[in-house]
């Protein structure tokens, strides 16, 4: 009897996932290589297209194609992943992204460039979904916050490093495209060459925009503003720098300031939002963006470069924080069962803004002046700040009870990231929440049970579902 019980316990322990630090290294290393290549492209592609004689408005439309590709990838990548499994799908996404990057060198017409940028965005979404699925499966609840922080750091630091590597690369030549393609291809090695247990497969996330608007309209507007303003600036910024007289090296450094400012300023801003009403934090961010945008409208070549760099970094930090604080504010006001679907819907709203922002921003500088983009930012931010203030004034009539959670910094990568939600777990031994059939499993708490459907993964998981179990 005792021997049988011991064997059963040993078998259960063998099945239970154990957090071993080296097991998360392959996904993180792969992410680092992907983001290194993306950072090289981020600042140089607008400059390359400008050198090819394309107008700012056309450059913005091409950038919009990448955002639309990302959006389509978030919604439909599961249809590619499910039949073949995560390892093979990852190889396909990485290979196709590297091909699209390399093909940009041969493309001369705007429609072909648009097609390749769309492919880059679509495959980038598929890669992010798979990496985050692996990390979600490999990390137990008590380690999720730390690993998520590490993931965000890897994501942001290597993107910034890629931007800085691009300082002296010729925008007219093939070198920076080749380097970016090589980095993307090398990302295959950690994920394919090392034996990492394949997690459950993701499925299409269900979007609930009307429910998100009812839960927290200020959060929806914050995520939309982040996409309209900051994503647009990553396309407009290099063109703005060139038009006011900076060379490529200075432009690349300025855009790296935006990325790194967005990475590092989110933590103090987020932790401040833990101590005050998050709606106050969103209003404060709106006022901060207004102040920085007004200062940037007067920037010219005569202003000290370090001061412009600081303004760019603060602009990136304030604008990027809109998304993270907005998601946190929405989750404060939502039921636990709605966290994943709500956060995924906010990601979709951000992606819509990211698809619109580059086009509107580049047409502003084309039709008016280089500083017109910041006028566009001011108009949008004034509207958002007034709306958030109006929502604050209505607070006394709003009986919604907020359950405050600690701030977490989420990158805008894929809906799968929200399956991590380290503090949105049922306590051990607690009864299932309403609407669920059983308590969540340790590592796939937001996935429903499903039959096996691929040799690489034991079951299919939906990122927005409430309960799950490993096959």
Short mmCIF file of C-alpha atoms in Angstrom, two decimals:
data_model
loop_
_atom_site.label_atom_id
_atom_site.label_comp_id
_atom_site.label_asym_id
_atom_site.label_seq_id
_atom_site.Cartn_x
_atom_site.Cartn_y
_atom_site.Cartn_z
CA UNK A 1 0.00 0.00 0.00
CA UNK A 2 2.69 2.47 1.03
CA UNK A 3 4.76 1.56 -2.03
CA UNK A 4 1.74 2.09 -4.29
CA UNK A 5 0.96 5.44 -2.69
CA UNK A 6 4.59 6.46 -3.08
CA UNK A 7 4.53 5.53 -6.77
CA UNK A 8 1.35 7.53 -7.30
CA UNK A 9 2.89 10.57 -5.59
CA UNK A 10 6.07 10.21 -7.63
CA UNK A 11 4.08 9.96 -10.85
CA UNK A 12 2.08 13.06 -9.92
CA UNK A 13 5.28 14.93 -9.10
CA UNK A 14 6.77 13.88 -12.42
CA UNK A 15 3.73 15.22 -14.25
CA UNK A 16 3.71 18.51 -12.30
CA UNK A 17 5.71 21.23 -14.02
CA UNK A 18 8.75 22.32 -12.07
CA UNK A 19 10.29 25.75 -12.52
CA UNK A 20 13.86 25.29 -13.66
CA UNK A 21 15.55 28.60 -14.59
CA UNK A 22 17.34 27.27 -17.66
CA UNK A 23 14.04 26.17 -19.19
CA UNK A 24 12.97 29.79 -19.77
CA UNK A 25 16.31 30.73 -21.35
CA UNK A 26 15.48 29.47 -24.90
CA UNK A 27 12.29 31.56 -25.27
CA UNK A 28 13.99 34.63 -23.77
CA UNK A 29 17.09 34.24 -25.94
CA UNK A 30 14.91 33.82 -29.00
CA UNK A 31 12.98 36.96 -28.06
CA UNK A 32 16.26 38.87 -27.67
CA UNK A 33 17.36 37.93 -31.20
CA UNK A 34 13.96 38.76 -32.70
CA UNK A 35 13.90 42.17 -31.02
CA UNK A 36 17.49 42.92 -31.97
CA UNK A 37 16.53 42.54 -35.62
CA UNK A 38 13.31 44.51 -35.13
CA UNK A 39 15.21 47.38 -33.53
CA UNK A 40 17.56 47.64 -36.51
CA UNK A 41 14.57 47.90 -38.83
CA UNK A 42 12.61 50.26 -36.60
CA UNK A 43 14.65 53.39 -37.18
CA UNK A 44 16.19 52.67 -40.57
CA UNK A 45 13.21 51.58 -42.67
CA UNK A 46 11.56 55.05 -42.64
CA UNK A 47 14.93 56.57 -43.58
CA UNK A 48 15.43 53.99 -46.35
CA UNK A 49 11.99 54.62 -47.82
CA UNK A 50 12.61 58.38 -47.67
CA UNK A 51 15.93 57.91 -49.49
CA UNK A 52 14.02 55.95 -52.16
CA UNK A 53 11.96 59.07 -52.82
CA UNK A 54 8.72 57.99 -51.15
CA UNK A 55 6.61 60.71 -49.55
CA UNK A 56 6.01 60.71 -45.76
CA UNK A 57 2.35 59.84 -46.33
CA UNK A 58 3.29 56.79 -48.40
CA UNK A 59 5.82 55.74 -45.75
CA UNK A 60 3.07 55.96 -43.16
CA UNK A 61 0.75 53.80 -45.24
CA UNK A 62 3.49 51.17 -45.57
CA UNK A 63 4.00 51.20 -41.79
CA UNK A 64 0.25 50.82 -41.31
CA UNK A 65 0.44 47.56 -43.29
CA UNK A 66 2.78 46.10 -40.66
CA UNK A 67 0.37 47.07 -37.87
CA UNK A 68 -2.51 45.46 -39.78
CA UNK A 69 -0.41 42.34 -40.30
CA UNK A 70 0.23 42.20 -36.56
CA UNK A 71 -3.48 42.53 -35.89
CA UNK A 72 -4.36 39.74 -38.34
CA UNK A 73 -1.61 37.57 -36.83
CA UNK A 74 -3.01 38.00 -33.32
CA UNK A 75 -6.46 36.97 -34.49
CA UNK A 76 -5.65 34.10 -36.85
CA UNK A 77 -2.18 32.68 -36.12
CA UNK A 78 -3.79 29.85 -34.18
CA UNK A 79 -5.07 28.45 -37.48
CA UNK A 80 -1.48 27.96 -38.61
CA UNK A 81 -0.24 26.75 -35.23
CA UNK A 82 -2.96 24.16 -34.49
CA UNK A 83 -2.36 21.72 -37.40
CA UNK A 84 1.44 21.55 -37.06
CA UNK A 85 2.29 22.37 -33.45
CA UNK A 86 4.28 25.19 -31.93
CA UNK A 87 7.81 24.13 -32.89
CA UNK A 88 7.05 23.82 -36.61
CA UNK A 89 4.87 26.93 -36.60
CA UNK A 90 7.66 28.89 -34.92
CA UNK A 91 10.10 27.80 -37.61
CA UNK A 92 7.62 28.83 -40.31
CA UNK A 93 6.95 32.26 -38.77
CA UNK A 94 10.64 33.01 -38.21
CA UNK A 95 11.59 31.83 -41.69
CA UNK A 96 8.86 33.84 -43.40
CA UNK A 97 9.70 36.96 -41.40
CA UNK A 98 13.38 36.66 -42.35
CA UNK A 99 12.40 36.22 -46.01
CA UNK A 100 10.14 39.29 -45.88
CA UNK A 101 12.91 41.38 -44.29
CA UNK A 102 15.49 40.32 -46.88
CA UNK A 103 13.03 40.88 -49.74
CA UNK A 104 12.67 44.55 -48.83
CA UNK A 105 16.01 45.15 -50.53
CA UNK A 106 14.65 44.08 -53.92
CA UNK A 107 11.27 45.82 -53.64
CA UNK A 108 11.04 49.25 -55.26
CA UNK A 109 7.32 49.95 -55.53
CA UNK A 110 5.09 50.97 -52.63
CA UNK A 111 2.58 48.09 -53.09
CA UNK A 112 5.33 45.46 -52.87
CA UNK A 113 6.91 47.17 -49.85
CA UNK A 114 3.47 47.25 -48.25
CA UNK A 115 3.04 43.51 -48.82
CA UNK A 116 6.39 42.70 -47.20
CA UNK A 117 5.69 44.94 -44.20
CA UNK A 118 2.33 43.20 -43.77
CA UNK A 119 4.13 39.84 -43.76
CA UNK A 120 6.62 41.11 -41.17
CA UNK A 121 3.80 42.17 -38.85
CA UNK A 122 1.82 38.96 -39.28
CA UNK A 123 4.79 36.72 -38.57
CA UNK A 124 5.92 38.88 -35.64
CA UNK A 125 2.54 38.29 -33.98
CA UNK A 126 2.81 34.53 -34.52
CA UNK A 127 6.29 34.45 -33.00
CA UNK A 128 5.15 36.41 -29.94
CA UNK A 129 2.14 34.14 -29.37
CA UNK A 130 4.32 31.02 -29.43
CA UNK A 131 7.05 32.41 -27.17
CA UNK A 132 4.51 33.61 -24.63
CA UNK A 133 2.68 30.26 -24.76
CA UNK A 134 5.92 28.52 -23.85
CA UNK A 135 6.74 30.91 -21.03
CA UNK A 136 3.21 30.63 -19.67
CA UNK A 137 3.54 26.84 -19.55
CA UNK A 138 7.03 26.80 -18.05
CA UNK A 139 6.56 29.30 -15.22
CA UNK A 140 4.54 28.54 -12.05
CA UNK A 141 2.25 31.17 -10.57
CA UNK A 142 4.63 32.37 -7.88
CA UNK A 143 7.35 33.12 -10.46
CA UNK A 144 5.21 34.76 -13.14
CA UNK A 145 5.73 38.36 -12.03
CA UNK A 146 9.52 38.02 -11.99
CA UNK A 147 9.73 36.24 -15.32
CA UNK A 148 7.30 38.73 -16.87
CA UNK A 149 9.54 41.57 -15.70
CA UNK A 150 12.55 39.78 -17.20
CA UNK A 151 10.65 39.25 -20.45
CA UNK A 152 9.75 42.94 -20.68
CA UNK A 153 13.38 43.91 -20.02
CA UNK A 154 14.68 41.53 -22.69
CA UNK A 155 12.03 42.77 -25.11
CA UNK A 156 12.79 46.46 -24.60
CA UNK A 157 16.55 46.37 -24.07
CA UNK A 158 17.31 44.35 -27.17
CA UNK A 159 15.00 46.46 -29.30
CA UNK A 160 16.89 49.53 -28.09
CA UNK A 161 20.21 47.76 -28.67
CA UNK A 162 19.16 47.02 -32.25
CA UNK A 163 18.37 50.69 -32.77
CA UNK A 164 21.80 51.72 -31.49
CA UNK A 165 23.51 49.14 -33.73
CA UNK A 166 21.91 50.86 -36.71
CA UNK A 167 23.74 54.16 -36.23
CA UNK A 168 26.32 53.66 -38.97
CA UNK A 169 24.59 51.22 -41.31
CA UNK A 170 23.88 52.44 -44.84
CA UNK A 171 20.12 52.86 -45.28
CA UNK A 172 20.49 52.47 -49.07
CA UNK A 173 22.44 49.23 -48.91
CA UNK A 174 21.48 45.67 -47.98
CA UNK A 175 23.62 45.42 -44.83
CA UNK A 176 21.04 46.34 -42.20
CA UNK A 177 18.41 44.13 -43.84
CA UNK A 178 20.84 41.21 -43.93
CA UNK A 179 21.78 41.68 -40.27
CA UNK A 180 18.14 41.88 -39.24
CA UNK A 181 17.31 38.78 -41.28
CA UNK A 182 20.24 36.85 -39.77
CA UNK A 183 19.17 37.81 -36.25
CA UNK A 184 15.62 36.64 -36.96
CA UNK A 185 16.87 33.35 -38.42
CA UNK A 186 19.18 32.73 -35.45
CA UNK A 187 16.14 32.97 -33.19
CA UNK A 188 15.26 29.51 -34.48
CA UNK A 189 18.26 27.92 -32.78
CA UNK A 190 17.20 28.30 -29.12
CA UNK A 191 13.62 27.21 -29.78
CA UNK A 192 14.26 24.34 -32.19
CA UNK A 193 17.70 23.14 -31.10
CA UNK A 194 16.85 22.79 -27.40
CA UNK A 195 14.28 20.34 -26.08
CA UNK A 196 11.58 22.48 -24.47
CA UNK A 197 8.24 20.89 -23.60
CA UNK A 198 5.58 22.26 -25.94
CA UNK A 199 2.70 23.91 -24.07
CA UNK A 200 -0.97 23.92 -24.89
CA UNK A 201 -1.95 25.51 -28.17
CA UNK A 202 -3.57 28.96 -28.26
CA UNK A 203 -6.82 29.64 -30.06
CA UNK A 204 -8.44 32.78 -31.40
CA UNK A 205 -9.27 35.27 -28.67
CA UNK A 206 -12.81 36.60 -28.44
CA UNK A 207 -13.06 40.38 -28.53
CA UNK A 208 -15.54 42.20 -26.30
CA UNK A 209 -15.17 45.87 -27.20
CA UNK A 210 -18.61 46.95 -25.94
CA UNK A 211 -18.02 45.18 -22.64
CA UNK A 212 -14.62 46.86 -22.34
CA UNK A 213 -16.25 50.23 -22.95
CA UNK A 214 -18.82 49.53 -20.25
CA UNK A 215 -16.14 48.36 -17.81
CA UNK A 216 -13.63 51.17 -18.29
CA UNK A 217 -14.06 53.58 -21.21
CA UNK A 218 -11.06 55.61 -20.01
CA UNK A 219 -8.85 52.52 -20.35
CA UNK A 220 -10.09 51.90 -23.89
CA UNK A 221 -9.30 55.50 -24.83
CA UNK A 222 -5.86 55.31 -23.17
CA UNK A 223 -4.88 52.21 -25.16
CA UNK A 224 -6.20 53.75 -28.37
CA UNK A 225 -4.25 56.97 -27.72
CA UNK A 226 -1.07 54.99 -27.09
CA UNK A 227 -1.40 53.32 -30.49
CA UNK A 228 -2.30 56.54 -32.31
CA UNK A 229 0.53 58.57 -30.79
CA UNK A 230 3.49 56.41 -29.86
CA UNK A 231 3.33 53.85 -32.66
CA UNK A 232 2.90 56.70 -35.12
CA UNK A 233 5.93 58.41 -33.66
CA UNK A 234 8.17 55.42 -34.35
CA UNK A 235 7.52 56.08 -38.05
CA UNK A 236 7.32 59.87 -37.88
CA UNK A 237 10.27 60.34 -35.51
CA UNK A 238 13.08 59.47 -37.96
CA UNK A 239 11.49 61.62 -40.66
CA UNK A 240 11.05 64.47 -38.19
CA UNK A 241 14.72 64.24 -37.16
CA UNK A 242 15.94 64.36 -40.75
CA UNK A 243 13.67 67.30 -41.61
CA UNK A 244 15.01 69.45 -38.79
CA UNK A 245 18.60 68.76 -39.87
CA UNK A 246 19.94 65.76 -37.92
CA UNK A 247 22.07 63.06 -39.53
CA UNK A 248 21.35 59.35 -39.34
CA UNK A 249 23.45 58.73 -36.23
CA UNK A 250 21.65 61.41 -34.22
CA UNK A 251 18.24 60.29 -35.47
CA UNK A 252 18.89 56.69 -34.40
CA UNK A 253 20.03 57.80 -30.93
CA UNK A 254 16.90 59.91 -30.51
CA UNK A 255 14.64 57.00 -31.43
CA UNK A 256 16.53 54.74 -29.01
CA UNK A 257 15.80 57.36 -26.33
CA UNK A 258 12.08 56.96 -27.07
CA UNK A 259 12.26 53.16 -26.72
CA UNK A 260 14.40 53.09 -23.60
CA UNK A 261 12.45 55.92 -21.99
CA UNK A 262 9.28 53.95 -22.60
CA UNK A 263 10.87 50.89 -21.01
CA UNK A 264 12.33 52.40 -17.85
CA UNK A 265 9.84 55.14 -16.99
CA UNK A 266 6.94 52.69 -16.90
CA UNK A 267 8.06 51.17 -13.61
CA UNK A 268 8.07 54.34 -11.46
CA UNK A 269 4.89 55.57 -13.15
CA UNK A 270 3.21 52.20 -12.68
CA UNK A 271 4.17 51.95 -9.02
CA UNK A 272 2.92 55.50 -8.45
CA UNK A 273 -0.39 54.41 -9.98
CA UNK A 274 -0.54 51.68 -7.31
CA UNK A 275 -0.67 54.36 -4.62
CA UNK A 276 -3.21 56.72 -6.19
CA UNK A 277 -6.41 56.44 -8.17
CA UNK A 278 -5.35 55.11 -11.59
CA UNK A 279 -7.73 57.52 -13.28
CA UNK A 280 -5.75 60.33 -11.66
CA UNK A 281 -2.62 58.67 -13.05
CA UNK A 282 -4.10 58.58 -16.57
CA UNK A 283 -5.05 62.26 -16.34
CA UNK A 284 -1.53 63.07 -15.12
CA UNK A 285 -0.04 61.17 -18.05
CA UNK A 286 -2.25 63.12 -20.43
CA UNK A 287 -1.06 66.42 -18.94
CA UNK A 288 2.56 65.23 -19.11
CA UNK A 289 2.25 64.28 -22.78
CA UNK A 290 0.69 67.68 -23.51
CA UNK A 291 3.62 69.48 -21.86
CA UNK A 292 6.28 67.43 -23.67
CA UNK A 293 4.51 67.66 -27.05
CA UNK A 294 4.26 71.44 -26.67
CA UNK A 295 8.00 71.59 -25.95
CA UNK A 296 8.79 69.35 -28.94
CA UNK A 297 6.86 71.64 -31.28
CA UNK A 298 9.60 74.24 -30.79
CA UNK A 299 12.54 71.82 -31.30
CA UNK A 300 15.06 72.75 -33.98
CA UNK A 301 18.67 71.98 -34.85
CA UNK A 302 19.96 74.75 -32.58
CA UNK A 303 18.59 73.18 -29.39
CA UNK A 304 21.17 71.14 -27.39
CA UNK A 305 21.04 67.53 -28.52
CA UNK A 306 20.99 66.11 -24.98
CA UNK A 307 17.89 68.18 -24.20
CA UNK A 308 16.10 66.85 -27.27
CA UNK A 309 17.08 63.33 -26.21
CA UNK A 310 15.56 63.90 -22.76
CA UNK A 311 12.34 65.20 -24.31
CA UNK A 312 12.14 62.18 -26.61
CA UNK A 313 12.74 59.79 -23.67
CA UNK A 314 10.11 61.46 -21.47
CA UNK A 315 7.64 61.50 -24.36
CA UNK A 316 8.23 57.77 -24.87
CA UNK A 317 7.87 57.05 -21.15
CA UNK A 318 4.61 58.96 -20.71
CA UNK A 319 3.03 57.70 -23.93
CA UNK A 320 4.05 54.08 -23.34
CA UNK A 321 2.72 54.17 -19.77
CA UNK A 322 -0.76 55.00 -21.05
CA UNK A 323 -1.17 51.40 -22.16
CA UNK A 324 0.10 49.67 -19.01
CA UNK A 325 -1.79 51.94 -16.60
CA UNK A 326 -4.90 51.70 -18.79
CA UNK A 327 -4.86 47.90 -18.67
CA UNK A 328 -4.29 47.97 -14.90
CA UNK A 329 -7.20 50.41 -14.42
CA UNK A 330 -9.53 48.23 -16.49
CA UNK A 331 -8.57 45.10 -14.55
CA UNK A 332 -9.20 46.95 -11.27
CA UNK A 333 -12.81 47.42 -12.36
CA UNK A 334 -13.40 44.01 -13.94
CA UNK A 335 -14.43 40.60 -12.63
CA UNK A 336 -11.61 38.09 -12.38
CA UNK A 337 -13.25 35.88 -14.99
CA UNK A 338 -13.04 38.74 -17.51
CA UNK A 339 -9.38 39.70 -17.09
CA UNK A 340 -7.91 37.87 -20.07
CA UNK A 341 -10.65 38.72 -22.57
CA UNK A 342 -10.67 42.35 -21.39
CA UNK A 343 -6.89 42.75 -21.64
CA UNK A 344 -6.86 41.08 -25.06
CA UNK A 345 -9.59 43.45 -26.24
CA UNK A 346 -7.51 46.41 -25.08
CA UNK A 347 -4.58 45.01 -27.07
CA UNK A 348 -6.86 44.89 -30.13
CA UNK A 349 -7.88 48.54 -29.53
CA UNK A 350 -4.20 49.50 -29.26
CA UNK A 351 -3.49 47.69 -32.54
CA UNK A 352 -6.25 49.65 -34.26
CA UNK A 353 -4.60 52.86 -33.10
CA UNK A 354 -1.21 51.54 -34.21
CA UNK A 355 -2.65 50.96 -37.69
CA UNK A 356 -4.02 54.51 -37.93
CA UNK A 357 -1.26 56.48 -36.20
CA UNK A 358 1.60 56.14 -38.74
CA UNK A 359 -0.57 57.28 -41.65
CA UNK A 360 -2.16 60.27 -39.93
CA UNK A 361 1.15 61.32 -38.39
CA UNK A 362 3.15 61.18 -41.61
CA UNK A 363 0.48 63.01 -43.60
CA UNK A 364 0.57 65.74 -40.96
CA UNK A 365 4.27 66.38 -41.45
CA UNK A 366 3.93 66.05 -45.25
CA UNK A 367 1.05 68.47 -45.65
CA UNK A 368 1.87 70.99 -42.92
CA UNK A 369 5.33 70.95 -41.24
CA UNK A 370 7.66 68.62 -39.30
CA UNK A 371 6.27 69.88 -35.97
CA UNK A 372 2.65 69.29 -37.10
CA UNK A 373 2.82 65.77 -35.68
CA UNK A 374 3.04 67.18 -32.18
CA UNK A 375 0.04 69.38 -32.92
CA UNK A 376 -1.79 66.17 -33.83
CA UNK A 377 -0.61 64.66 -30.52
CA UNK A 378 -1.84 67.69 -28.58
CA UNK A 379 -5.31 67.57 -30.15
CA UNK A 380 -5.75 63.87 -29.39
CA UNK A 381 -4.33 64.14 -25.87
CA UNK A 382 -6.50 67.13 -24.97
CA UNK A 383 -9.56 65.13 -26.02
CA UNK A 384 -8.43 62.14 -23.95
CA UNK A 385 -7.60 64.22 -20.86
CA UNK A 386 -10.93 66.03 -20.96
CA UNK A 387 -12.73 62.70 -21.32
CA UNK A 388 -10.83 61.17 -18.40
CA UNK A 389 -11.57 64.24 -16.27
CA UNK A 390 -15.26 63.94 -17.12
CA UNK A 391 -15.17 60.28 -16.11
CA UNK A 392 -13.55 61.28 -12.82
CA UNK A 393 -16.33 63.80 -12.13
CA UNK A 394 -18.89 61.05 -12.71
CA UNK A 395 -17.12 58.75 -10.26
CA UNK A 396 -19.52 59.57 -7.43
CA UNK A 397 -22.37 58.21 -9.55
CA UNK A 398 -20.43 55.08 -10.52
CA UNK A 399 -20.93 52.32 -7.99
CA UNK A 400 -18.34 49.97 -9.52
CA UNK A 401 -16.12 48.47 -6.83
CA UNK A 402 -12.44 48.38 -7.73
CA UNK A 403 -10.23 45.59 -6.46
CA UNK A 404 -6.73 47.03 -6.70
CA UNK A 405 -3.93 44.82 -8.01
CA UNK A 406 -0.21 45.48 -8.11
CA UNK A 407 1.08 47.14 -11.28
CA UNK A 408 2.52 44.88 -13.97
CA UNK A 409 4.18 46.01 -17.16
CA UNK A 410 2.87 44.16 -20.23
CA UNK A 411 4.36 44.61 -23.70
CA UNK A 412 2.02 44.96 -26.68
CA UNK A 413 2.96 41.62 -28.19
CA UNK A 414 0.04 39.17 -28.35
CA UNK A 415 -3.11 38.19 -26.43
CA UNK A 416 -1.20 35.20 -25.04
CA UNK A 417 0.72 37.49 -22.67
CA UNK A 418 -2.44 38.04 -20.64
CA UNK A 419 -2.67 34.36 -19.79
CA UNK A 420 0.25 35.01 -17.43
CA UNK A 421 -1.68 37.36 -15.10
CA UNK A 422 0.24 36.19 -12.01
CA UNK A 423 -2.15 37.74 -9.50
CA UNK A 424 -5.35 36.65 -11.22
CA UNK A 425 -5.36 33.08 -9.91
CA UNK A 426 -7.80 31.22 -7.73
CA UNK A 427 -6.25 30.49 -4.31
CA UNK A 428 -5.34 26.89 -3.62
CA UNK A 429 -8.33 24.96 -2.42
CA UNK A 430 -10.79 27.71 -3.33
CA UNK A 431 -14.09 26.95 -4.95
CA UNK A 432 -14.29 27.53 -8.69
CA UNK A 433 -15.42 30.94 -9.79
CA UNK A 434 -18.86 31.35 -11.26
CA UNK A 435 -19.16 29.89 -14.71
CA UNK A 436 -16.18 27.55 -14.43
CA UNK A 437 -16.46 23.80 -14.06
CA UNK A 438 -13.28 23.18 -12.10
CA UNK A 439 -10.48 25.14 -10.45
CA UNK A 440 -7.70 26.31 -12.76
CA UNK A 441 -4.69 24.12 -13.27
CA UNK A 442 -1.32 25.48 -12.08
CA UNK A 443 0.24 26.42 -15.39
CA UNK A 444 -2.66 26.74 -17.78
CA UNK A 445 -5.20 28.47 -15.54
CA UNK A 446 -7.00 30.16 -18.38
CA UNK A 447 -7.41 27.31 -20.85
CA UNK A 448 -10.28 24.83 -21.31
CA UNK A 449 -9.68 21.09 -21.61
CA UNK A 450 -9.57 19.91 -25.20
CA UNK A 451 -8.75 16.72 -27.09
CA UNK A 452 -5.27 16.16 -28.50
CA UNK A 453 -4.81 17.73 -31.90
CA UNK A 454 -1.12 17.73 -32.74
CA UNK A 455 1.98 15.66 -32.09
CA UNK A 456 3.76 18.65 -30.58
CA UNK A 457 1.16 19.77 -28.07
CA UNK A 458 -1.20 17.67 -25.97
CA UNK A 459 -4.22 19.97 -26.11
CA UNK A 460 -5.70 23.18 -27.52
CA UNK A 461 -5.99 26.23 -25.25
CA UNK A 462 -7.94 29.44 -25.58
CA UNK A 463 -6.28 32.49 -24.09
CA UNK A 464 -9.57 33.93 -23.02
CA UNK A 465 -11.06 30.83 -21.34
CA UNK A 466 -11.44 30.45 -17.60
CA UNK A 467 -10.25 26.92 -16.73
CA UNK A 468 -7.89 24.29 -18.10
CA UNK A 469 -5.77 21.26 -17.55
CA UNK A 470 -2.69 19.70 -19.10
CA UNK A 471 -3.39 16.70 -21.29
#
